[in-house]
PDB file of C-alpha atoms and ligand atoms in Angstrom:
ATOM      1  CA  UNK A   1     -46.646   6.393 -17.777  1.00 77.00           C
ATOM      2  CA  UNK A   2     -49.052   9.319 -16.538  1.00 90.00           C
ATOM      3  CA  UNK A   3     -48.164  10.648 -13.256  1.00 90.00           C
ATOM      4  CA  UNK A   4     -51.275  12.018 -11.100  1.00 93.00           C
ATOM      5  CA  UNK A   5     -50.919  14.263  -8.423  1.00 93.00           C
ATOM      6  CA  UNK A   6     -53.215  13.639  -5.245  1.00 92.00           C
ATOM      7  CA  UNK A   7     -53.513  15.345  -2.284  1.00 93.00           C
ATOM      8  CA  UNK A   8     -53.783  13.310   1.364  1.00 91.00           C
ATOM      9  CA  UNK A   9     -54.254  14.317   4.870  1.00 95.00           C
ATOM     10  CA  UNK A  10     -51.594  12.800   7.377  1.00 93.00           C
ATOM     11  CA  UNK A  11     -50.939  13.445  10.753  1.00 95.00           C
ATOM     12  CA  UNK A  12     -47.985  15.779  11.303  1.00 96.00           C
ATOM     13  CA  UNK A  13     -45.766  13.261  13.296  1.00 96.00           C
ATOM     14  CA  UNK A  14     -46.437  10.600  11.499  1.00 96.00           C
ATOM     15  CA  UNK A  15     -45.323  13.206   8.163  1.00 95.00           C
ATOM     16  CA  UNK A  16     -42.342  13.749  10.217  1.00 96.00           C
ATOM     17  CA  UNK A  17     -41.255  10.244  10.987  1.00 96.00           C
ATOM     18  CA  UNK A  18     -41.817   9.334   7.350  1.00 95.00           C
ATOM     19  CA  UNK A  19     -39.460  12.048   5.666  1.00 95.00           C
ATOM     20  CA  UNK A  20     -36.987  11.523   8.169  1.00 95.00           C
ATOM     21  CA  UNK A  21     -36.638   7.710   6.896  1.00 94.00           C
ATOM     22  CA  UNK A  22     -37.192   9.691   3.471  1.00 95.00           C
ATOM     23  CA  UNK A  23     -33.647  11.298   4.158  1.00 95.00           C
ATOM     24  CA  UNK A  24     -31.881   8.769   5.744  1.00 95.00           C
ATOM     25  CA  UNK A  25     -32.749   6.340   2.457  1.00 94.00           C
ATOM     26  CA  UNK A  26     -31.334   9.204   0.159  1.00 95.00           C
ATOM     27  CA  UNK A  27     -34.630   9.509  -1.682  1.00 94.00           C
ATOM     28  CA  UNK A  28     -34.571  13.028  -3.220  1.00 90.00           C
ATOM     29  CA  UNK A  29     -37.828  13.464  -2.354  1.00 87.00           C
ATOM     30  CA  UNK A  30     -41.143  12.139  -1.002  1.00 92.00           C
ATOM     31  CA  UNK A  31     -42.896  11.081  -4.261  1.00 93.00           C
ATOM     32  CA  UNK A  32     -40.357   8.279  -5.113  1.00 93.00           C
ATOM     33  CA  UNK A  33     -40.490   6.662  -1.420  1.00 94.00           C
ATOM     34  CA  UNK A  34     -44.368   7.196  -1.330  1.00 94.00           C
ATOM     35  CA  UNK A  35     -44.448   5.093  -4.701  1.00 93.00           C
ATOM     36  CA  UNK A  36     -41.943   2.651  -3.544  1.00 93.00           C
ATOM     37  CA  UNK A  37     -43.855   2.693  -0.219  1.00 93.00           C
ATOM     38  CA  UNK A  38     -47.476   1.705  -2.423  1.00 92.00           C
ATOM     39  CA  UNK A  39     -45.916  -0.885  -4.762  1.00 89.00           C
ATOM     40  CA  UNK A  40     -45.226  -2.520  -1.423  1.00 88.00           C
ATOM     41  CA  UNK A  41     -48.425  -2.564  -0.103  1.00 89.00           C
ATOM     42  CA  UNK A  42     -50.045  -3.758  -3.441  1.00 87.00           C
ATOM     43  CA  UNK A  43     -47.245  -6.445  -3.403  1.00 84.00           C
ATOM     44  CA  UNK A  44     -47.931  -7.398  -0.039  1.00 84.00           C
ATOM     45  CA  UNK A  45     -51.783  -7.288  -0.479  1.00 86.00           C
ATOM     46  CA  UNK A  46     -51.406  -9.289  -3.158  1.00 84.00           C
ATOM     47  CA  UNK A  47     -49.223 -11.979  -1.526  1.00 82.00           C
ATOM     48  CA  UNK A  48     -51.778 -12.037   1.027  1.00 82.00           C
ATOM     49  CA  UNK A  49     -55.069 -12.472  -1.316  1.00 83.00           C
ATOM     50  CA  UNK A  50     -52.950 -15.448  -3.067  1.00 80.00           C
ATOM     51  CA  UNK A  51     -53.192 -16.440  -6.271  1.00 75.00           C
ATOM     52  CA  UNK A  52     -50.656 -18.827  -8.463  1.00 78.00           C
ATOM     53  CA  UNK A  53     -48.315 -15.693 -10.017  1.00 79.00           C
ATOM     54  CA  UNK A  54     -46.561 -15.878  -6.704  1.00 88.00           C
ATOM     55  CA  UNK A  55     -42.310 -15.429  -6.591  1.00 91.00           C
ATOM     56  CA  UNK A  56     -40.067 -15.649  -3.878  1.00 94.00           C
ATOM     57  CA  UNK A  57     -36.923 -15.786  -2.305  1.00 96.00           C
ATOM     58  CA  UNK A  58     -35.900 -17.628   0.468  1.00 97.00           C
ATOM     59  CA  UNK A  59     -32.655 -17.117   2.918  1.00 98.00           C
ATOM     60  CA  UNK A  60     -30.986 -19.706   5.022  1.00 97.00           C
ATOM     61  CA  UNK A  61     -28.433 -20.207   7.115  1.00 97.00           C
ATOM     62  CA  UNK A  62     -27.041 -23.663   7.819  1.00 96.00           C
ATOM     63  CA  UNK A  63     -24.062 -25.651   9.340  1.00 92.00           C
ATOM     64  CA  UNK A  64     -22.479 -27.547   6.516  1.00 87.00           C
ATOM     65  CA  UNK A  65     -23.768 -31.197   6.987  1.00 90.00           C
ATOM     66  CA  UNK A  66     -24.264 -34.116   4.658  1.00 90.00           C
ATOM     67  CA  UNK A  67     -27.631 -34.940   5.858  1.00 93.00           C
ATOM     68  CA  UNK A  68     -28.712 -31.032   5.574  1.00 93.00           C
ATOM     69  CA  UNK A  69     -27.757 -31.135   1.984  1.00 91.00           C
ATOM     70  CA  UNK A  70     -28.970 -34.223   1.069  1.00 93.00           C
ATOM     71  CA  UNK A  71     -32.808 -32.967   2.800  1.00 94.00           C
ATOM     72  CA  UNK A  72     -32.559 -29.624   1.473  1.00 94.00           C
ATOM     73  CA  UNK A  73     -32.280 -31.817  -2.342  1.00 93.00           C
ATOM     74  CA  UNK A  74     -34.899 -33.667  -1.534  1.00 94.00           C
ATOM     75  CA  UNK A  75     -37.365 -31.267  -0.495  1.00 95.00           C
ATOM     76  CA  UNK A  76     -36.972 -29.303  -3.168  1.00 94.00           C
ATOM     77  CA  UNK A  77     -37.009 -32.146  -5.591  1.00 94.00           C
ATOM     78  CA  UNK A  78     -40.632 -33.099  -3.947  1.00 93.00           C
ATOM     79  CA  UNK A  79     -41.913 -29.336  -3.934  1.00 93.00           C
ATOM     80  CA  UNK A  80     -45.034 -28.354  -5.735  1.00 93.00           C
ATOM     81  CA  UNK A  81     -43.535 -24.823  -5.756  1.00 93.00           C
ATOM     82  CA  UNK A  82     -40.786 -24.338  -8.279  1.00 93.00           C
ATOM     83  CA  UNK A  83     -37.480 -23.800  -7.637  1.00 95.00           C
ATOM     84  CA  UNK A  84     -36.213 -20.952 -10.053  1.00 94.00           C
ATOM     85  CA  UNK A  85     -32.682 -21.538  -8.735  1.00 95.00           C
ATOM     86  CA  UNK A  86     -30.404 -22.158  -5.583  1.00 95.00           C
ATOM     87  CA  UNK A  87     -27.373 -19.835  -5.002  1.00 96.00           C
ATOM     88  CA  UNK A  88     -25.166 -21.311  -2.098  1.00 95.00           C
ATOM     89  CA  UNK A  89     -21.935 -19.119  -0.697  1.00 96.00           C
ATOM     90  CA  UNK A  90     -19.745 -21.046   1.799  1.00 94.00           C
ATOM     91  CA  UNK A  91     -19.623 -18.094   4.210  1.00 94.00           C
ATOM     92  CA  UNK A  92     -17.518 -19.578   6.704  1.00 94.00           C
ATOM     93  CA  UNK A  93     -15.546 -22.676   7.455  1.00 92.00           C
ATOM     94  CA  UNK A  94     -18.087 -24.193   9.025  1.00 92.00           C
ATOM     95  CA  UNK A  95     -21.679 -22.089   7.822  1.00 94.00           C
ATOM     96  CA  UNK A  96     -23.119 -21.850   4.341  1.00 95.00           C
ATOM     97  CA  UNK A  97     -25.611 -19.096   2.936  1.00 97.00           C
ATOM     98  CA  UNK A  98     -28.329 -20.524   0.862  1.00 97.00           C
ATOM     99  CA  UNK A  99     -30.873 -18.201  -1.361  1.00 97.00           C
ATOM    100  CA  UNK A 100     -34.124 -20.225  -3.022  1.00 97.00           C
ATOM    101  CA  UNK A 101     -36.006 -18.693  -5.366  1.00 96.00           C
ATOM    102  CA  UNK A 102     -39.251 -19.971  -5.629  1.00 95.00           C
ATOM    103  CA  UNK A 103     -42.227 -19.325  -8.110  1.00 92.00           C
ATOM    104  CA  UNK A 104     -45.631 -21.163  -7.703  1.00 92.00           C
ATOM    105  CA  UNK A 105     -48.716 -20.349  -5.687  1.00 90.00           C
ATOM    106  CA  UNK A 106     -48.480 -19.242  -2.298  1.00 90.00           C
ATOM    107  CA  UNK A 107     -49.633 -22.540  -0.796  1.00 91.00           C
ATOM    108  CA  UNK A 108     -46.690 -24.418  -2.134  1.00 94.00           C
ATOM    109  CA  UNK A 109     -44.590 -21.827  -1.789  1.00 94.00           C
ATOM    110  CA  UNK A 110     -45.100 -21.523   2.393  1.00 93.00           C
ATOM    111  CA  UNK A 111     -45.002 -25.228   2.207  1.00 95.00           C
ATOM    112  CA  UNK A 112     -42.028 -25.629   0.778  1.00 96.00           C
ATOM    113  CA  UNK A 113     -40.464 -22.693   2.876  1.00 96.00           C
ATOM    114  CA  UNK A 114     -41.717 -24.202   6.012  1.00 96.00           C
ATOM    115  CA  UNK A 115     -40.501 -27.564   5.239  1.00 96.00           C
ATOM    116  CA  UNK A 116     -37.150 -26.024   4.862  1.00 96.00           C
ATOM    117  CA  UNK A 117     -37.406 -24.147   8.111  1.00 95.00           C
ATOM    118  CA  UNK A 118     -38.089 -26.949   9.716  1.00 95.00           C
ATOM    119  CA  UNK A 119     -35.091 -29.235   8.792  1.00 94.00           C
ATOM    120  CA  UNK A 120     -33.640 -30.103  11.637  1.00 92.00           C
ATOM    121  CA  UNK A 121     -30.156 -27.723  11.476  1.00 93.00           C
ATOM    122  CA  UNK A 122     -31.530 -24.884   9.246  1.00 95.00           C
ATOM    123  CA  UNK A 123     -30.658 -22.244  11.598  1.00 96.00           C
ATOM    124  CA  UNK A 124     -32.031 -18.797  10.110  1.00 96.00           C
ATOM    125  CA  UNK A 125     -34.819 -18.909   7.069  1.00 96.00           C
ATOM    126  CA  UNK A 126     -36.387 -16.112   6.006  1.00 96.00           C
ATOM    127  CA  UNK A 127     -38.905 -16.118   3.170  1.00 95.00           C
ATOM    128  CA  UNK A 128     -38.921 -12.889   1.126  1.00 93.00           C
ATOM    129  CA  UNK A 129     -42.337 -12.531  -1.153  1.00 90.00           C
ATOM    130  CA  UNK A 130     -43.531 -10.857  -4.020  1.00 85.00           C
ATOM    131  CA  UNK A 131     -45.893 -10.856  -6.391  1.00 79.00           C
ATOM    132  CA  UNK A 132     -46.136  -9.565  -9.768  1.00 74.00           C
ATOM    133  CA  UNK A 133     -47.222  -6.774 -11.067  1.00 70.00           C
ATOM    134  CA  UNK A 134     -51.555  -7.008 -12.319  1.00 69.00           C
ATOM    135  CA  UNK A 135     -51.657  -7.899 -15.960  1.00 72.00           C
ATOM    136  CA  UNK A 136     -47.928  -9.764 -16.050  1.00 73.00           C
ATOM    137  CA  UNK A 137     -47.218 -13.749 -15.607  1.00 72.00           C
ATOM    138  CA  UNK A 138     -44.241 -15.483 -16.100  1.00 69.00           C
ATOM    139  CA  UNK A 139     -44.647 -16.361 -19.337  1.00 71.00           C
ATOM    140  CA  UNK A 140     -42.477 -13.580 -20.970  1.00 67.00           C
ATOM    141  CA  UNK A 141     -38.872 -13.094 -19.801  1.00 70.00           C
ATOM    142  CA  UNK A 142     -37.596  -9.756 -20.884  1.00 68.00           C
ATOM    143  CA  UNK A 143     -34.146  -8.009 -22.367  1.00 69.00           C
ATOM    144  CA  UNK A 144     -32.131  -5.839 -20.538  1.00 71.00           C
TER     145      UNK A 144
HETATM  146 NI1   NI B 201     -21.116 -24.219   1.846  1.00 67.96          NI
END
């Protein structure tokens, strides 16, 4: 990877505000957050232009119900979007933690994720996108 410097012209207090999140994240300096702060912008533009390389996760919060469950299956099951997996933690006696995550374009995904939202109980859902990176797909998984 070639790094390139650039130079930009900010204004001071908005400089300010920036490296003061800077230090509170730890960051040992500005050129890691300012990269971290782009790939989020080119994720989030691309979300927003759409396309069919789309991935994401979505949170939920739910009282433990039969009929929940059984329309949380079913929605899923009838989803254009795919559903990459389900992780469920029972985080208290009565209220379960459910993370989707979802790959598909971003029309099925927001239709899937509204659905859910919608589900008469589902008290918290929060959809978390990304996209990935120009030039990859899914096709290739990799090896850590
Ligand atoms: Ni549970």
């Amino acid at each position: 990877m070639t790094l390139k410097r650039f130079g930009v012209s900010i204004p001071e207090d908005l400089l300010e505000n920036f490296d003061k999140i800077v230090e509170e994240r730890g960051y040992i300096g500005r050129s890691e957050a300012i990269r971290d702060a782009m790939r989020s912008y080119i994720s989030e533009s691309q979300w927003e232009a759409g396309g069919d390389n789309m991935i994401a996760s979505l949170n939920i919060v739910y009282c433990h119900k039969p009929k929940i469950m059984a329309d949380l299956l079913k929605v899923q099951h009838n989803s254009e979007a795919h559903v990459i997996s389900t992780v469920h933690v029972h985080m208290s006696k009565s209220h379960c933690l459910e993370v989707i995550t979802l790959r598909g374009s971003k029309d099925s995904i927001f239709k899937l994720a509204n659905t859910i939202a919608g589900i008469s109980g589902i008290e918290f859902a929060k959809l978390f996108t990304f996209s990935l990176p120009e030039g990859e797909d899914f096709k290739h998984g990799h090896i850590h």
